Amino acid sequence: MNLVWLVLLPLLASAFCYQARERTAPQVARLATLVTALLGLRVVFDAPGQSFFRPWFPQFGIHFDLAPQASVLPLLVLGPLLMLGALTMIRPGLERR
């Protein structure tokens, strides 16, 4: 189930930040990115046994399947950490255009 949250959490946080006020959006983005990085770490250390498989349209043979590969595991942590670093560089007072 961590794999599903690893996909859904950034999507939900970005939708919330789009609707949020200018003051709360950076904090929500930082928090969601930190939680995503922690989930990525958990997936990296539990990766050999993790897989998420659910039938989606079984009558058509379509299934929803998530499983991390060994080559992608470092990116599950490095991507959110890079984003967290970028979010900490945002200066307060920047205006939207």
XYZ file of C-alpha atoms in Angstrom, residues 17-83:
67
model
C -1.445 23.617 -3.018
C -3.075 24.831 -6.204
C -6.165 25.819 -4.224
C -4.373 26.947 -1.038
C -3.340 30.422 -0.053
C 0.130 31.665 -0.831
C 1.319 31.322 2.762
C 0.211 27.751 3.331
C 1.106 26.268 -0.051
C 4.909 26.150 0.461
C 4.543 24.556 3.901
C 2.112 21.946 2.616
C 4.403 21.240 -0.327
C 7.400 20.804 1.984
C 5.479 18.522 4.321
C 4.115 16.384 1.490
C 7.572 16.130 -0.068
C 9.131 15.103 3.244
C 6.474 12.437 3.790
C 6.980 11.228 0.209
C 10.741 10.957 0.820
C 10.128 8.970 4.002
C 7.722 6.674 2.168
C 10.353 6.263 -0.532
C 12.894 5.224 2.102
C 10.465 2.703 3.506
C 9.841 1.262 0.044
C 13.600 1.070 -0.606
C 14.234 -0.942 2.543
C 11.154 -3.156 2.116
C 11.375 -3.391 -1.687
C 11.936 -7.121 -2.289
C 8.584 -8.065 -0.807
C 6.465 -5.124 -1.874
C 4.016 -5.265 -4.694
C 0.537 -3.888 -5.180
C -1.787 -5.801 -7.490
C -5.531 -5.260 -7.892
C -7.843 -6.292 -10.702
C -9.168 -3.162 -12.341
C -11.256 -4.436 -15.253
C -10.959 -8.206 -14.858
C -13.384 -8.924 -17.706
C -10.894 -7.263 -20.072
C -7.791 -8.602 -18.345
C -6.702 -5.137 -17.135
C -4.998 -4.983 -13.728
C -3.421 -2.248 -11.607
C 0.056 -3.452 -10.692
C 2.837 -1.543 -8.917
C 6.194 -3.104 -8.094
C 9.536 -1.313 -7.690
C 12.520 -2.400 -9.751
C 16.054 -2.334 -8.377
C 17.203 0.370 -10.806
C 14.427 2.757 -9.721
C 14.829 2.422 -5.957
C 17.382 5.258 -5.515
C 15.125 7.597 -7.490
C 12.260 6.986 -5.053
C 14.305 8.802 -2.416
C 16.429 11.197 -4.462
C 13.497 12.750 -6.340
C 11.606 13.915 -3.237
C 14.848 15.011 -1.541
C 15.740 17.149 -4.550
C 12.264 18.657 -4.495
